[in-house]
Coordinates of C-alpha atoms in Angstrom, one line a residue:
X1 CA 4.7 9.0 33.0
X2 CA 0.7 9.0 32.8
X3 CA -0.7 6.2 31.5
X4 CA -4.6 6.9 30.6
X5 CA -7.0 3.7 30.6
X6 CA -10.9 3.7 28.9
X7 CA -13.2 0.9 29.0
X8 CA -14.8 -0.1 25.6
X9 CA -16.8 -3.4 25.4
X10 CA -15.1 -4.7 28.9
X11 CA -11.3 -4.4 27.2
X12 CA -9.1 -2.2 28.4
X13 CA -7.3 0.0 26.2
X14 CA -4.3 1.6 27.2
X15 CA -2.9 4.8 25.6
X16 CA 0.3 6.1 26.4
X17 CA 0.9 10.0 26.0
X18 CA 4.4 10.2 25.9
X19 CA 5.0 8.0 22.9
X20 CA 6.5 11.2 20.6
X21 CA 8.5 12.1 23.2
X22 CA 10.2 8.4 22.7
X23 CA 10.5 8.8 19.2
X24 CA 13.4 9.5 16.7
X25 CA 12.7 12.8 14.6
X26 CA 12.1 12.4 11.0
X27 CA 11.6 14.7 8.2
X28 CA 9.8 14.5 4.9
X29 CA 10.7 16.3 2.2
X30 CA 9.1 16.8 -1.2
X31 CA 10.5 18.0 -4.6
X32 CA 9.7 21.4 -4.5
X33 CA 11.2 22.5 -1.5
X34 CA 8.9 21.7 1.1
X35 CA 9.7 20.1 4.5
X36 CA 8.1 18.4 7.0
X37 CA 8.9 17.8 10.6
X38 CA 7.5 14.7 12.6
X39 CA 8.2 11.5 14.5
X40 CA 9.7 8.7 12.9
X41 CA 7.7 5.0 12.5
X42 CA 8.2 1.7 10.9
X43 CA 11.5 1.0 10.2
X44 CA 14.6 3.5 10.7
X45 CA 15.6 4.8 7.5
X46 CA 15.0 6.8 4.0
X47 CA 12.9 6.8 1.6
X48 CA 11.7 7.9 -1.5
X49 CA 8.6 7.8 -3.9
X50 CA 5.9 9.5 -5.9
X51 CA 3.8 10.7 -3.0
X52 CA 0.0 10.0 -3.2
X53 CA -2.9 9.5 -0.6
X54 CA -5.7 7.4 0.0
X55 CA -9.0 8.9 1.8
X56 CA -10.0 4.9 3.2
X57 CA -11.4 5.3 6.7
X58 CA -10.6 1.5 7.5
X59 CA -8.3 -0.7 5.7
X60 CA -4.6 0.5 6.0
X61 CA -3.2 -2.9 5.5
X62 CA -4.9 -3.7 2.7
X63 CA -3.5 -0.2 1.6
X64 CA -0.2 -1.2 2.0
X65 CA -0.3 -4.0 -0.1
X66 CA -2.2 -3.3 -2.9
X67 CA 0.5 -3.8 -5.5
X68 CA -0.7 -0.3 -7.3
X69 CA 1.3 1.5 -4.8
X70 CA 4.2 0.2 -5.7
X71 CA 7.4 2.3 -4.9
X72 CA 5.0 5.0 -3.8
X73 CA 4.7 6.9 -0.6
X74 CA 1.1 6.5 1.0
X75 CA -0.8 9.3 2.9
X76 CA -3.1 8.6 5.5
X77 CA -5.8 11.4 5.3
X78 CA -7.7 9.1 8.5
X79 CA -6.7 10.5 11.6
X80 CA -5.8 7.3 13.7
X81 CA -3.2 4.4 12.0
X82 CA -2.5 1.4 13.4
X83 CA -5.5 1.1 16.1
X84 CA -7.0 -2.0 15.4
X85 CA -3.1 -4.1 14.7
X86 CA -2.7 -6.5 11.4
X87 CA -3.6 -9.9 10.7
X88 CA -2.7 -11.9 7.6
X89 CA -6.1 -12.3 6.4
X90 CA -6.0 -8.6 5.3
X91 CA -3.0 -8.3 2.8
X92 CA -4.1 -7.9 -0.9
X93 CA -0.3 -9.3 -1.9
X94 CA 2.5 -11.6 -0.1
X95 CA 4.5 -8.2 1.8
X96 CA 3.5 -4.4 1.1
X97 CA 4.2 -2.8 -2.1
X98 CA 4.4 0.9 -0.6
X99 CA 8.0 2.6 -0.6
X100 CA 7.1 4.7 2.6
X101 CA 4.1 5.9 4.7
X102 CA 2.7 9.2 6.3
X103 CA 0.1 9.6 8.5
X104 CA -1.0 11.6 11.3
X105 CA -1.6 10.1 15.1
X106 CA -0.1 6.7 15.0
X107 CA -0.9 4.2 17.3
X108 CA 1.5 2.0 18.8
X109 CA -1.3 -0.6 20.5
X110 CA -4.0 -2.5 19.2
X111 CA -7.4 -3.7 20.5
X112 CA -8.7 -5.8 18.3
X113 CA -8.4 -9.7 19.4
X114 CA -7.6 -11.5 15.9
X115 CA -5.1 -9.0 15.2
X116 CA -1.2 -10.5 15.5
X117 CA 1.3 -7.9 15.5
X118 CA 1.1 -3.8 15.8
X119 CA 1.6 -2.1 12.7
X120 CA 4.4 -0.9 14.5
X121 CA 6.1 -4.5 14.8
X122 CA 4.8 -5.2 10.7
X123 CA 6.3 -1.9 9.3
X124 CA 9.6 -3.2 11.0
X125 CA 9.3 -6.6 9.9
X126 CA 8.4 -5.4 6.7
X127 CA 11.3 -2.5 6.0
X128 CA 8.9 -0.4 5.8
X129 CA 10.0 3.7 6.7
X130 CA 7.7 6.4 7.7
X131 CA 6.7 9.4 9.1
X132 CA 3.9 10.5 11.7
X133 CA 2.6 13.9 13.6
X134 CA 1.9 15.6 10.6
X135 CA -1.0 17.6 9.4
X136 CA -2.3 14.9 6.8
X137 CA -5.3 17.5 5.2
X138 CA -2.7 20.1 5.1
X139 CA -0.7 17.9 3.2
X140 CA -3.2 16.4 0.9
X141 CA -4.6 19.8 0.2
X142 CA -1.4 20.8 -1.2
X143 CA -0.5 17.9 -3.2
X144 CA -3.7 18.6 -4.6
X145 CA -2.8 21.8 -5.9
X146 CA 1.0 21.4 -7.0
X147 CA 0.3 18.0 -8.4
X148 CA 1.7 14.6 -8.3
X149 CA 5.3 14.6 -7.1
X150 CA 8.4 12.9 -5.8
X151 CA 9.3 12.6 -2.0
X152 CA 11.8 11.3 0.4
X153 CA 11.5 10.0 4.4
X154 CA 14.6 9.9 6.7
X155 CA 14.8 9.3 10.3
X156 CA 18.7 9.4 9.4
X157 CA 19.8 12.4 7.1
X158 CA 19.7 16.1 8.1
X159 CA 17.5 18.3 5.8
X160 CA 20.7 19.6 3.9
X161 CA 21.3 15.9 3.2
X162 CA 17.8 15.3 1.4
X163 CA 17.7 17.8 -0.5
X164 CA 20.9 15.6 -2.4
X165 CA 19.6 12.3 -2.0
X166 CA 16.0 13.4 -3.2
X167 CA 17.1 13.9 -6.6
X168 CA 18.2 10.8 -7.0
X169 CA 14.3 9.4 -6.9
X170 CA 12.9 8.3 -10.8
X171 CA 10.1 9.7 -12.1
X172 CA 7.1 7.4 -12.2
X173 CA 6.7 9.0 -15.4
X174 CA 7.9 6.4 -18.1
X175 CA 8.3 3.7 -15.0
X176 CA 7.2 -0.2 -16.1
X177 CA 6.5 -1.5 -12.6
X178 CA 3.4 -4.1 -13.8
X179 CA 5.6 -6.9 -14.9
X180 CA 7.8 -6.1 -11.5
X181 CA 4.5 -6.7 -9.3
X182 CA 2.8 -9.3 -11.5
X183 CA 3.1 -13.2 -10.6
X184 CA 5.8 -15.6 -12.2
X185 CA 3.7 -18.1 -13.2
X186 CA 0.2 -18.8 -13.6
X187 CA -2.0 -19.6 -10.8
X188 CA -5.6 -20.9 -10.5
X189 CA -8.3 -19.3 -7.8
X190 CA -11.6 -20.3 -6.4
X191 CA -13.7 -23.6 -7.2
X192 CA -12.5 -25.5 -10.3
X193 CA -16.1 -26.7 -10.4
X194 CA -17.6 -23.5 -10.7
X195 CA -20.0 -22.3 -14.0
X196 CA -17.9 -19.5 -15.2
X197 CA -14.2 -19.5 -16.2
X198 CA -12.4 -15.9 -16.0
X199 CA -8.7 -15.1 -17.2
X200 CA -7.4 -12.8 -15.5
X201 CA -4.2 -10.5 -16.8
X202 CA -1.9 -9.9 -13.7
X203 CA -0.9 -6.4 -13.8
X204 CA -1.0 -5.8 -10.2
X205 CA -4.1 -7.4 -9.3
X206 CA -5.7 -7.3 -5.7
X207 CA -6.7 -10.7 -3.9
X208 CA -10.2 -9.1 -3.2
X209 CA -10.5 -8.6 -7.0
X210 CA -10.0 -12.6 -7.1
X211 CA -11.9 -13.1 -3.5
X212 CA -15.0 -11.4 -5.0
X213 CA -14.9 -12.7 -8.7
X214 CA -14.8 -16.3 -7.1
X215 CA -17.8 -15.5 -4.7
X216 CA -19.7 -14.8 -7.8
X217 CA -19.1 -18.2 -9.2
X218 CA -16.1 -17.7 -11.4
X219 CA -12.6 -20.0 -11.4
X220 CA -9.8 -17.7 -12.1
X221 CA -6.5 -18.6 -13.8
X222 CA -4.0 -15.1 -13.2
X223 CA -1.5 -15.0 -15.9
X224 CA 1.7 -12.9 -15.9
X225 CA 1.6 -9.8 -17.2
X226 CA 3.1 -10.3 -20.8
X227 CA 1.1 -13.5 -21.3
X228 CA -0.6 -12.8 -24.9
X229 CA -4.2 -12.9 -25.7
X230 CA -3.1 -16.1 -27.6
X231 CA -1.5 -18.0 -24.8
X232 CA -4.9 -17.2 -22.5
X233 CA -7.3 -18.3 -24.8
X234 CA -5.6 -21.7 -25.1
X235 CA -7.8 -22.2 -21.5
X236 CA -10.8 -21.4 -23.3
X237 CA -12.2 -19.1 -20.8
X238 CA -15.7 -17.7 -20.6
X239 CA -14.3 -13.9 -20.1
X240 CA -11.5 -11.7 -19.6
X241 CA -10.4 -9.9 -16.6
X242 CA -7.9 -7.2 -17.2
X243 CA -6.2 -5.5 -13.7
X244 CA -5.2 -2.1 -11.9
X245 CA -1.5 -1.7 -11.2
X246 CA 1.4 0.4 -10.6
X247 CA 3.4 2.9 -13.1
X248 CA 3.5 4.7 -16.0
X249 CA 0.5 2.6 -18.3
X250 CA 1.5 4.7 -21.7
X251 CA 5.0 2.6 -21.6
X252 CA 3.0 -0.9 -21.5
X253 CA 3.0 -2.2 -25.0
X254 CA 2.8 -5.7 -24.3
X255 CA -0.2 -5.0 -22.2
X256 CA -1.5 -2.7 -24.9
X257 CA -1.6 -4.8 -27.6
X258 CA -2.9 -8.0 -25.3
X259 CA -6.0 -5.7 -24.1
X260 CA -6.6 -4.8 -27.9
X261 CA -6.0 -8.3 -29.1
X262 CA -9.1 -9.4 -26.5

């Protein structure tokens, strides 16, 4: 089989062209009917999610992670995934948050040095299911137009199958996923020494959140996320810091009333 080689800043990069023929089938469905043919990646496997997507030309690991997309399934709308591997210093949590991923050309090798593993070899590692070889604008387009939805991935079922198994995917209408994503306990971030103390109410936050906040001079202490106002201001902090995160935010009442007591 051809193998294809290129030469970009003396490193060889090698690209093989019969990857899809190698790969499993997978399908992806979505709640109103339509299917979706393509090649399976990740892990082998179903499964199912409100289906979003995120239009970041870099940054896919970071994507994975962010503990907003909790139990969701992740479009690519970038044409190339997995190009340039994964290395730990890019996860914005402990393991992804993301219930499934789609995405167009996916590339089995990596090129950059620092990077560990191929996302290939992390997806796996990770349980992570998804789908490639699939027209990601087309896709995004019409989730754009039908509106948010649920969705299912299987490398293992037969359409027919799906269709059953899709309907047993919640709504991530009335879904409290904050407290599922936020930290156990409370945990302190950057220089203890620094001017400017920050509390910071954990309801799926992002280590860059905490990464930049502490390169402005802040010390952050991240509560759970049904510590009350109360409890916080026993620290005495300087400001509060209130985070992004997954579900349905109309259901939060004990982030509600914190946020109104602050």
């Amino acid at each position: 089989k051809e193998i294809k080689t290129c030469k970009t800043f003396n490193t060889s990069i090698f690209v093989n062209q019969n990857r899809n023929e190698l790969s499993a089938k997978a399908y992806l469905l979505l709640a109103d009917g339509l299917l979706l043919e393509g090649k399976a990646i990740g892990k082998r496997g179903t499964t199912g999610g409100e289906i979003c997507f995120n239009t970041g030309m870099t940054g896919y690991q970071e994507i994975y992670t962010d503990p907003s997309y909790y139990g969701q399934i992740i479009v690519n709308t970038t044409a190339h995934i997995g190009n340039y591997g994964t290395v730990a210093e890019e996860q914005e949590s402990a393991s992804p948050k993301i219930s499934g991923i789609v995405v167009n050309e996916f590339s089995d090798e990596f090129s950059r040095k620092t990077a560990k593993d191929s996302l290939q070899t992390y997806l796996e590692k990770n349980g992570v299911v998804g789908i490639s070889d699939l027209d990601t604008r087309m896709l995004v387009r019409y989730i754009r137009s039908k509106g948010a939805m649920n969705a299912l991935i299987s490398s293992e079922l037969t359409p027919e199958q799906m269709k059953a198994e899709i309907k047993k995917v919640p709504s991530m209408d009335g879904l409290e996923l904050s407290s599922v994503v936020s930290t156990k306990e409370a945990y302190f971030y950057g220089d203890a020494k620094a001017p400017i103390k920050i509390a910071a109410l954990d309801l799926g936050i992002k280590t860059n959140i905490l990464r930049n906040l502490a390169l402005r001079d802040c010390y952050v202490k991240v509560f759970p996320a049904k510590t009350s106002f109360a409890e916080m201001e026993k620290w005495e902090p300087h400001g509060y810091f209130i985070s992004n995160g997954p579900g349905d935010p109309s259901v939060m009442d004990y982030a509600i009333k914190t946020v109104k007591d602050i």
